[in-house]
Amino acid sequence: MVKLQSLSCCEGNFLLSDINLHMEKGEYFTILGPTGSGKTILLECIAGLRKITEGTIYFKGKDISHIPPEKRNFAYVPQDFVLFPFLNVFENILFGMKNVDKVKAKVNEFAEIFRIKELFQRKPEELSGGEKQRVAIVRALVRESELLLLDEPYSSIDESLRKKLWFEMREIHNRFGTTVIHITHDLEEAYTLSDKIAVLIDGRIEQEALKDDVFYNPVNKTVASFMGFRNILNGRIKEIDKEDNKMVIALECYEVITPFFEGFKLGDKVEFCVLPQEIKILRDGREIRESLKDNVFSGRIENVIPHGVSHTIYFKIKGEGETTEQYDFEINIPYYNFLRLNLAVGSSIRVAMRKNAIKVFPTGK
């Protein structure tokens, strides 16, 4: 459906470099990355609003790299909404459309879903940022374009409504099968909506895959860090056992057992990481689950940061394996577990992690 081949675009000192992506028909494709990574520039290239310096953009097999935006006939929701100030909401949605009578029912349907029907007679100056954003989304949806481009479409909408609209958008996508390219920096939003995700960092695509692969199998440290793998540590491979599907990584004062990964040899310097929620606190007197027995550590809680529904615990190994670091692992647990386990700064605890939750990369990758 949409193919970007070796696409590059220069904006001042920023370079969007060698972008290769493929979006299938009917796919909900998200370009995910931090602020300033080039997401909007890339979407504007696809929309035809920005000239590319190299490469090719294909749509349905046709080279559209130099076709003006009005002839691409894509529906586009930019970050700044672009509503006409002299038209009310209803007129803004219908502006430029043919066969207005035929689409009024669809306008009303989407207006109900996005909760803007009561705003039809208001002018843009009378709307909040979130209301303007919802109007812009509805205006794009009613056009039934073959490609829908969304630039941070929920960024100005309150969290409670935003999450409801994610699920509504997912239902709309399943119902109509429109191909969507959506950009965001929000991990939860990307996971909720997407079929496939491309991670864009500093103008380069670091990973493109199905959403579960991106979230749970990052290809390098850069992606892992952005995806929330806070425990990123350095060590050296001490043992490799392909038959038993394990590697042993030696750190300064302790060892970690990981799954076997191809491409490593004994003595290699590596980096490995694990999500904070994958490190489990063991309860005294309870048998340890088989999946957690490979990596068990005793130590103390050095610090705690509460986040309302969860707590971040900073854990330091004590006794055999004690390091010179301020803390060794960052752990995230639900608030109710923190209370139930009667935890506090200074508490002595044991923690464990599944070897299959650990990802290993060559140093510097």
Short mmCIF file of C-alpha atoms in Angstrom, two decimals:
data_model
loop_
_atom_site.label_atom_id
_atom_site.label_comp_id
_atom_site.label_asym_id
_atom_site.label_seq_id
_atom_site.Cartn_x
_atom_site.Cartn_y
_atom_site.Cartn_z
CA MET A 1 0.00 0.00 0.00
CA VAL A 2 2.61 2.57 1.15
CA LYS A 3 6.32 2.03 0.66
CA LEU A 4 9.15 4.38 1.59
CA GLN A 5 12.41 3.51 -0.10
CA SER A 6 15.72 5.08 0.99
CA LEU A 7 13.88 8.29 1.88
CA SER A 8 15.88 11.23 3.22
CA CYS A 9 14.85 14.77 4.08
CA CYS A 10 16.90 17.66 5.43
CA GLU A 11 15.39 20.34 7.68
CA GLY A 12 18.05 22.82 8.82
CA ASN A 13 20.63 20.81 10.76
CA PHE A 14 18.26 17.85 11.15
CA LEU A 15 18.49 14.91 8.77
CA LEU A 16 15.85 12.26 8.27
CA SER A 17 18.07 9.54 6.86
CA ASP A 18 17.57 6.41 4.73
CA ILE A 19 14.01 5.60 5.79
CA ASN A 20 12.73 2.25 4.51
CA LEU A 21 9.19 1.30 5.59
CA HIS A 22 6.31 -0.74 4.20
CA MET A 23 2.68 -0.31 5.30
CA GLU A 24 0.17 -2.93 4.20
CA LYS A 25 -3.37 -2.12 3.09
CA GLY A 26 -5.72 -1.90 6.07
CA GLU A 27 -2.85 -1.78 8.56
CA TYR A 28 -2.72 0.51 11.60
CA PHE A 29 0.92 1.55 11.46
CA THR A 30 2.48 3.73 14.15
CA ILE A 31 5.71 5.68 13.91
CA LEU A 32 6.86 5.91 17.52
CA GLY A 33 9.67 8.02 18.88
CA PRO A 34 10.70 10.73 21.33
CA THR A 35 10.09 14.43 20.74
CA GLY A 36 12.46 15.79 18.10
CA SER A 37 13.08 12.44 16.42
CA GLY A 38 11.65 13.55 13.04
CA LYS A 39 8.18 11.96 13.20
CA THR A 40 6.27 15.02 11.95
CA ILE A 41 8.80 15.65 9.18
CA LEU A 42 8.36 12.07 7.98
CA LEU A 43 4.56 12.30 8.03
CA GLU A 44 4.70 15.59 6.11
CA CYS A 45 6.88 13.90 3.48
CA ILE A 46 4.25 11.17 3.06
CA ALA A 47 1.50 13.79 2.86
CA GLY A 48 3.42 15.72 0.20
CA LEU A 49 3.83 18.82 2.37
CA ARG A 50 7.60 18.56 2.47
CA LYS A 51 10.06 17.80 -0.34
CA ILE A 52 12.28 14.79 0.06
CA THR A 53 15.96 15.09 -0.81
CA GLU A 54 16.46 11.43 -1.70
CA GLY A 55 14.47 8.25 -2.11
CA THR A 56 11.00 7.33 -3.29
CA ILE A 57 7.46 7.24 -1.88
CA TYR A 58 5.16 4.64 -3.40
CA PHE A 59 1.39 4.44 -2.94
CA LYS A 60 -0.35 1.36 -4.37
CA GLY A 61 2.75 0.69 -6.44
CA LYS A 62 2.89 4.18 -7.98
CA ASP A 63 5.70 6.66 -7.41
CA ILE A 64 4.05 9.71 -5.79
CA SER A 65 7.26 11.38 -4.58
CA HIS A 66 6.65 14.56 -6.58
CA ILE A 67 2.85 14.57 -6.75
CA PRO A 68 1.40 17.62 -4.92
CA PRO A 69 -0.52 16.94 -1.68
CA GLU A 70 -3.94 17.87 -3.06
CA LYS A 71 -3.62 15.14 -5.71
CA ARG A 72 -2.58 12.44 -3.23
CA ASN A 73 -6.03 12.60 -1.66
CA PHE A 74 -4.86 11.53 1.80
CA ALA A 75 -6.76 12.52 4.95
CA TYR A 76 -4.34 14.36 7.25
CA VAL A 77 -4.73 15.52 10.85
CA PRO A 78 -1.81 17.82 11.72
CA GLN A 79 -0.82 18.78 15.25
CA ASP A 80 -2.19 22.32 14.86
CA PHE A 81 -5.64 21.12 13.62
CA VAL A 82 -6.03 23.82 10.87
CA LEU A 83 -9.71 24.67 11.39
CA PHE A 84 -11.21 27.56 9.42
CA PRO A 85 -11.99 30.36 11.93
CA PHE A 86 -14.93 31.74 9.90
CA LEU A 87 -16.78 28.39 9.80
CA ASN A 88 -18.55 26.58 12.61
CA VAL A 89 -17.66 23.01 13.56
CA PHE A 90 -20.24 21.38 11.28
CA GLU A 91 -19.16 23.54 8.33
CA ASN A 92 -15.50 22.80 9.03
CA ILE A 93 -16.16 19.06 8.88
CA LEU A 94 -18.03 19.31 5.57
CA PHE A 95 -15.80 21.92 3.93
CA GLY A 96 -14.76 20.96 0.40
CA MET A 97 -16.82 17.79 0.31
CA LYS A 98 -19.07 16.78 -2.55
CA ASN A 99 -22.42 15.07 -2.02
CA VAL A 100 -22.84 16.63 1.42
CA ASP A 101 -26.27 15.07 1.92
CA LYS A 102 -24.79 11.57 1.56
CA VAL A 103 -22.19 12.05 4.27
CA LYS A 104 -24.30 13.81 6.90
CA ALA A 105 -25.27 10.50 8.53
CA LYS A 106 -21.61 9.54 8.80
CA VAL A 107 -20.75 12.96 10.22
CA ASN A 108 -23.36 12.48 12.92
CA GLU A 109 -22.11 8.97 13.66
CA PHE A 110 -18.49 10.02 14.12
CA ALA A 111 -19.57 13.14 16.00
CA GLU A 112 -21.37 10.93 18.52
CA ILE A 113 -18.32 8.70 18.93
CA PHE A 114 -15.94 11.63 19.43
CA ARG A 115 -18.44 13.61 21.55
CA ILE A 116 -18.56 16.77 19.45
CA LYS A 117 -22.19 16.81 18.26
CA GLU A 118 -23.11 19.52 20.78
CA LEU A 119 -20.28 21.65 19.34
CA PHE A 120 -21.61 21.80 15.76
CA GLN A 121 -22.62 25.48 15.91
CA ARG A 122 -19.51 26.75 17.66
CA LYS A 123 -16.63 28.53 15.95
CA PRO A 124 -13.05 27.28 16.50
CA GLU A 125 -12.27 30.20 18.81
CA GLU A 126 -14.89 28.85 21.20
CA LEU A 127 -13.30 25.39 21.43
CA SER A 128 -10.65 23.99 23.76
CA GLY A 129 -7.52 22.39 22.32
CA GLY A 130 -8.93 18.91 22.90
CA GLU A 131 -12.24 19.83 21.22
CA LYS A 132 -10.41 21.21 18.18
CA GLN A 133 -8.41 18.01 17.98
CA ARG A 134 -11.53 15.84 18.01
CA VAL A 135 -13.14 17.99 15.30
CA ALA A 136 -10.05 17.59 13.12
CA ILE A 137 -10.13 13.80 13.56
CA VAL A 138 -13.81 13.59 12.61
CA ARG A 139 -13.21 15.83 9.58
CA ALA A 140 -10.51 13.42 8.38
CA LEU A 141 -12.54 10.26 9.06
CA VAL A 142 -15.66 11.28 7.11
CA ARG A 143 -13.64 11.72 3.93
CA GLU A 144 -13.11 7.96 3.58
CA SER A 145 -9.65 8.44 2.09
CA GLU A 146 -7.60 5.34 1.42
CA LEU A 147 -4.86 6.62 3.73
CA LEU A 148 -5.34 8.44 7.05
CA LEU A 149 -2.35 10.34 8.46
CA LEU A 150 -2.52 11.25 12.17
CA ASP A 151 0.07 13.51 13.81
CA GLU A 152 -0.13 13.14 17.63
CA PRO A 153 -3.96 13.21 17.34
CA TYR A 154 -4.72 12.79 21.07
CA SER A 155 -2.02 14.96 22.63
CA SER A 156 -4.39 17.77 23.71
CA ILE A 157 -7.19 15.51 24.98
CA ASP A 158 -7.69 14.73 28.68
CA GLU A 159 -6.34 11.32 29.70
CA SER A 160 -9.68 9.74 30.64
CA LEU A 161 -11.30 10.70 27.32
CA ARG A 162 -8.13 10.01 25.37
CA LYS A 163 -8.12 6.35 26.38
CA LYS A 164 -11.80 5.97 25.50
CA LEU A 165 -11.08 7.43 22.06
CA TRP A 166 -8.22 4.99 21.51
CA PHE A 167 -10.65 2.10 21.78
CA GLU A 168 -13.23 3.89 19.65
CA MET A 169 -10.59 4.50 16.98
CA ARG A 170 -9.59 0.86 17.11
CA GLU A 171 -13.22 -0.15 16.53
CA ILE A 172 -13.55 2.35 13.67
CA HIS A 173 -10.39 0.99 12.07
CA ASN A 174 -11.60 -2.60 12.38
CA ARG A 175 -14.95 -1.63 10.89
CA PHE A 176 -13.78 0.41 7.89
CA GLY A 177 -10.32 -1.06 7.28
CA THR A 178 -8.71 2.28 6.46
CA THR A 179 -4.92 2.25 6.28
CA VAL A 180 -3.64 4.49 9.08
CA ILE A 181 -0.20 5.99 9.69
CA HIS A 182 -0.15 7.43 13.19
CA ILE A 183 2.73 9.18 14.93
CA THR A 184 3.12 9.47 18.67
CA HIS A 185 5.65 9.50 21.50
CA ASP A 186 3.20 7.73 23.84
CA LEU A 187 4.05 4.05 24.39
CA GLU A 188 0.63 3.06 25.72
CA GLU A 189 -1.15 4.78 22.85
CA ALA A 190 1.09 3.05 20.31
CA TYR A 191 0.54 -0.39 21.83
CA THR A 192 -3.23 0.03 22.17
CA LEU A 193 -3.81 1.11 18.58
CA SER A 194 -1.12 -0.43 16.43
CA ASP A 195 -0.71 -3.52 14.31
CA LYS A 196 2.88 -2.67 13.48
CA ILE A 197 5.30 -0.09 14.87
CA ALA A 198 8.42 1.61 13.56
CA VAL A 199 10.69 3.23 16.16
CA LEU A 200 12.21 6.49 14.89
CA ILE A 201 15.05 8.01 16.92
CA ASP A 202 17.31 10.87 15.80
CA GLY A 203 16.07 10.66 12.22
CA ARG A 204 16.68 6.94 11.75
CA ILE A 205 14.41 3.89 11.91
CA GLU A 206 15.86 1.70 14.67
CA GLN A 207 13.25 -1.08 14.48
CA GLU A 208 10.15 -2.00 12.48
CA ALA A 209 8.07 -4.96 13.59
CA LEU A 210 4.77 -6.15 15.01
CA LYS A 211 3.98 -4.26 18.21
CA ASP A 212 4.75 -7.16 20.57
CA ASP A 213 8.19 -7.61 19.04
CA VAL A 214 9.00 -3.92 19.41
CA PHE A 215 7.81 -3.79 23.04
CA TYR A 216 9.27 -7.07 24.26
CA ASN A 217 12.15 -7.80 21.85
CA PRO A 218 13.98 -4.53 21.19
CA VAL A 219 16.79 -4.94 18.69
CA ASN A 220 19.30 -2.69 20.45
CA LYS A 221 19.98 -0.65 23.58
CA THR A 222 18.63 2.54 22.01
CA VAL A 223 15.19 1.02 21.41
CA ALA A 224 15.24 -0.80 24.76
CA SER A 225 15.91 2.42 26.64
CA PHE A 226 13.08 4.24 24.86
CA MET A 227 10.70 1.32 25.45
CA GLY A 228 11.23 1.46 29.22
CA PHE A 229 13.99 -1.08 29.86
CA ARG A 230 15.51 0.86 32.75
CA ASN A 231 17.90 -1.84 33.96
CA ILE A 232 20.62 -1.65 31.29
CA LEU A 233 23.85 -3.19 32.58
CA ASN A 234 27.29 -4.19 31.29
CA GLY A 235 29.07 -7.50 31.64
CA ARG A 236 31.12 -10.16 29.93
CA ILE A 237 29.96 -13.56 28.68
CA LYS A 238 31.33 -16.23 30.99
CA GLU A 239 29.45 -19.28 29.74
CA ILE A 240 27.41 -20.28 26.66
CA ASP A 241 25.20 -23.37 26.56
CA LYS A 242 23.12 -23.50 23.38
CA GLU A 243 21.56 -26.87 24.20
CA ASP A 244 20.33 -25.64 27.58
CA ASN A 245 19.33 -22.24 26.05
CA LYS A 246 21.39 -20.14 28.39
CA MET A 247 24.30 -17.75 28.70
CA VAL A 248 25.98 -16.62 31.90
CA ILE A 249 27.00 -12.96 32.05
CA ALA A 250 29.55 -11.98 34.70
CA LEU A 251 29.34 -8.50 36.19
CA GLU A 252 31.57 -6.85 38.79
CA CYS A 253 30.38 -8.95 41.75
CA TYR A 254 27.53 -11.18 40.55
CA GLU A 255 26.30 -13.20 37.58
CA VAL A 256 23.09 -13.18 35.53
CA ILE A 257 21.69 -16.07 33.50
CA THR A 258 20.04 -15.11 30.20
CA PRO A 259 18.63 -17.02 27.22
CA PHE A 260 21.03 -18.10 24.49
CA PHE A 261 21.42 -15.52 21.72
CA GLU A 262 23.17 -16.15 18.41
CA GLY A 263 26.24 -14.14 17.47
CA PHE A 264 28.05 -14.08 20.83
CA LYS A 265 31.18 -15.88 21.98
CA LEU A 266 32.91 -16.43 25.31
CA GLY A 267 34.55 -13.28 26.64
CA ASP A 268 32.41 -10.85 24.62
CA LYS A 269 31.54 -7.59 26.34
CA VAL A 270 27.76 -7.17 26.27
CA GLU A 271 24.94 -5.02 27.55
CA PHE A 272 21.75 -6.59 28.86
CA CYS A 273 18.47 -5.20 30.06
CA VAL A 274 15.23 -6.13 31.78
CA LEU A 275 11.98 -4.24 32.34
CA PRO A 276 11.43 -2.98 35.91
CA GLN A 277 8.13 -4.86 36.14
CA GLU A 278 9.84 -8.14 35.22
CA ILE A 279 11.84 -8.18 38.48
CA LYS A 280 9.71 -9.91 41.10
CA ILE A 281 9.89 -9.56 44.87
CA LEU A 282 9.86 -12.98 46.54
CA ARG A 283 7.68 -13.59 49.58
CA ASP A 284 9.27 -15.33 52.56
CA GLY A 285 8.17 -18.90 53.05
CA ARG A 286 6.87 -19.34 49.52
CA GLU A 287 8.38 -21.69 46.98
CA ILE A 288 10.10 -19.91 44.10
CA ARG A 289 8.53 -20.50 40.70
CA GLU A 290 10.69 -22.58 38.38
CA SER A 291 10.92 -19.74 35.83
CA LEU A 292 12.46 -17.43 38.48
CA LYS A 293 15.06 -19.78 39.96
CA ASP A 294 17.90 -18.85 37.59
CA ASN A 295 18.33 -15.30 38.90
CA VAL A 296 17.69 -14.77 42.62
CA PHE A 297 19.33 -11.95 44.59
CA SER A 298 19.21 -10.88 48.24
CA GLY A 299 19.51 -7.25 49.21
CA ARG A 300 17.88 -4.11 50.52
CA ILE A 301 15.56 -1.36 49.32
CA GLU A 302 17.68 1.79 49.00
CA ASN A 303 14.96 4.17 47.81
CA VAL A 304 11.30 4.27 46.82
CA ILE A 305 9.48 6.65 44.48
CA PRO A 306 5.65 6.46 44.56
CA HIS A 307 3.65 7.05 41.35
CA GLY A 308 0.11 6.70 42.66
CA VAL A 309 -0.90 3.34 41.19
CA SER A 310 2.63 1.93 41.39
CA HIS A 311 5.95 2.32 43.19
CA THR A 312 9.49 2.30 41.82
CA ILE A 313 11.91 0.50 44.13
CA TYR A 314 15.68 0.90 43.94
CA PHE A 315 17.25 -2.38 45.04
CA LYS A 316 20.87 -3.02 46.03
CA ILE A 317 22.43 -6.46 46.31
CA LYS A 318 23.93 -7.09 49.78
CA GLY A 319 26.42 -9.66 51.02
CA GLU A 320 27.94 -11.90 48.36
CA GLY A 321 27.69 -10.05 45.07
CA GLU A 322 27.53 -6.56 46.60
CA THR A 323 28.64 -3.86 44.19
CA THR A 324 29.87 -0.29 44.57
CA GLU A 325 26.79 1.06 42.75
CA GLN A 326 24.19 3.14 44.57
CA TYR A 327 21.61 0.57 43.48
CA ASP A 328 21.64 -2.45 41.17
CA PHE A 329 18.06 -2.87 39.92
CA GLU A 330 15.05 -0.66 39.38
CA ILE A 331 11.80 -2.50 40.18
CA ASN A 332 8.23 -1.44 39.50
CA ILE A 333 5.37 -2.98 41.48
CA PRO A 334 1.69 -2.09 41.94
CA TYR A 335 0.85 0.09 44.94
CA TYR A 336 -1.30 -2.61 46.56
CA ASN A 337 1.61 -5.10 46.42
CA PHE A 338 3.90 -2.57 48.03
CA LEU A 339 1.46 -2.21 50.93
CA ARG A 340 0.70 -5.93 51.19
CA LEU A 341 4.39 -6.80 51.43
CA ASN A 342 4.90 -4.06 54.05
CA LEU A 343 7.87 -2.63 52.16
CA ALA A 344 9.88 0.47 53.04
CA VAL A 345 13.31 1.99 52.54
CA GLY A 346 15.74 -0.27 54.36
CA SER A 347 13.63 -3.44 53.99
CA SER A 348 15.64 -6.61 53.35
CA ILE A 349 14.12 -8.54 50.44
CA ARG A 350 14.88 -11.16 47.83
CA VAL A 351 14.17 -10.52 44.16
CA ALA A 352 14.19 -12.71 41.06
CA MET A 353 13.90 -12.34 37.31
CA ARG A 354 13.04 -14.73 34.49
CA LYS A 355 16.00 -15.41 32.24
CA ASN A 356 13.69 -15.12 29.20
CA ALA A 357 12.80 -11.55 30.22
CA ILE A 358 16.42 -10.46 29.74
CA LYS A 359 17.61 -9.05 26.40
CA VAL A 360 21.30 -9.05 25.44
CA PHE A 361 23.08 -6.75 22.96
CA PRO A 362 26.70 -6.28 21.86
CA THR A 363 28.28 -3.37 23.72
CA GLY A 364 27.57 -0.08 21.98
CA LYS A 365 24.68 -1.38 19.84
#
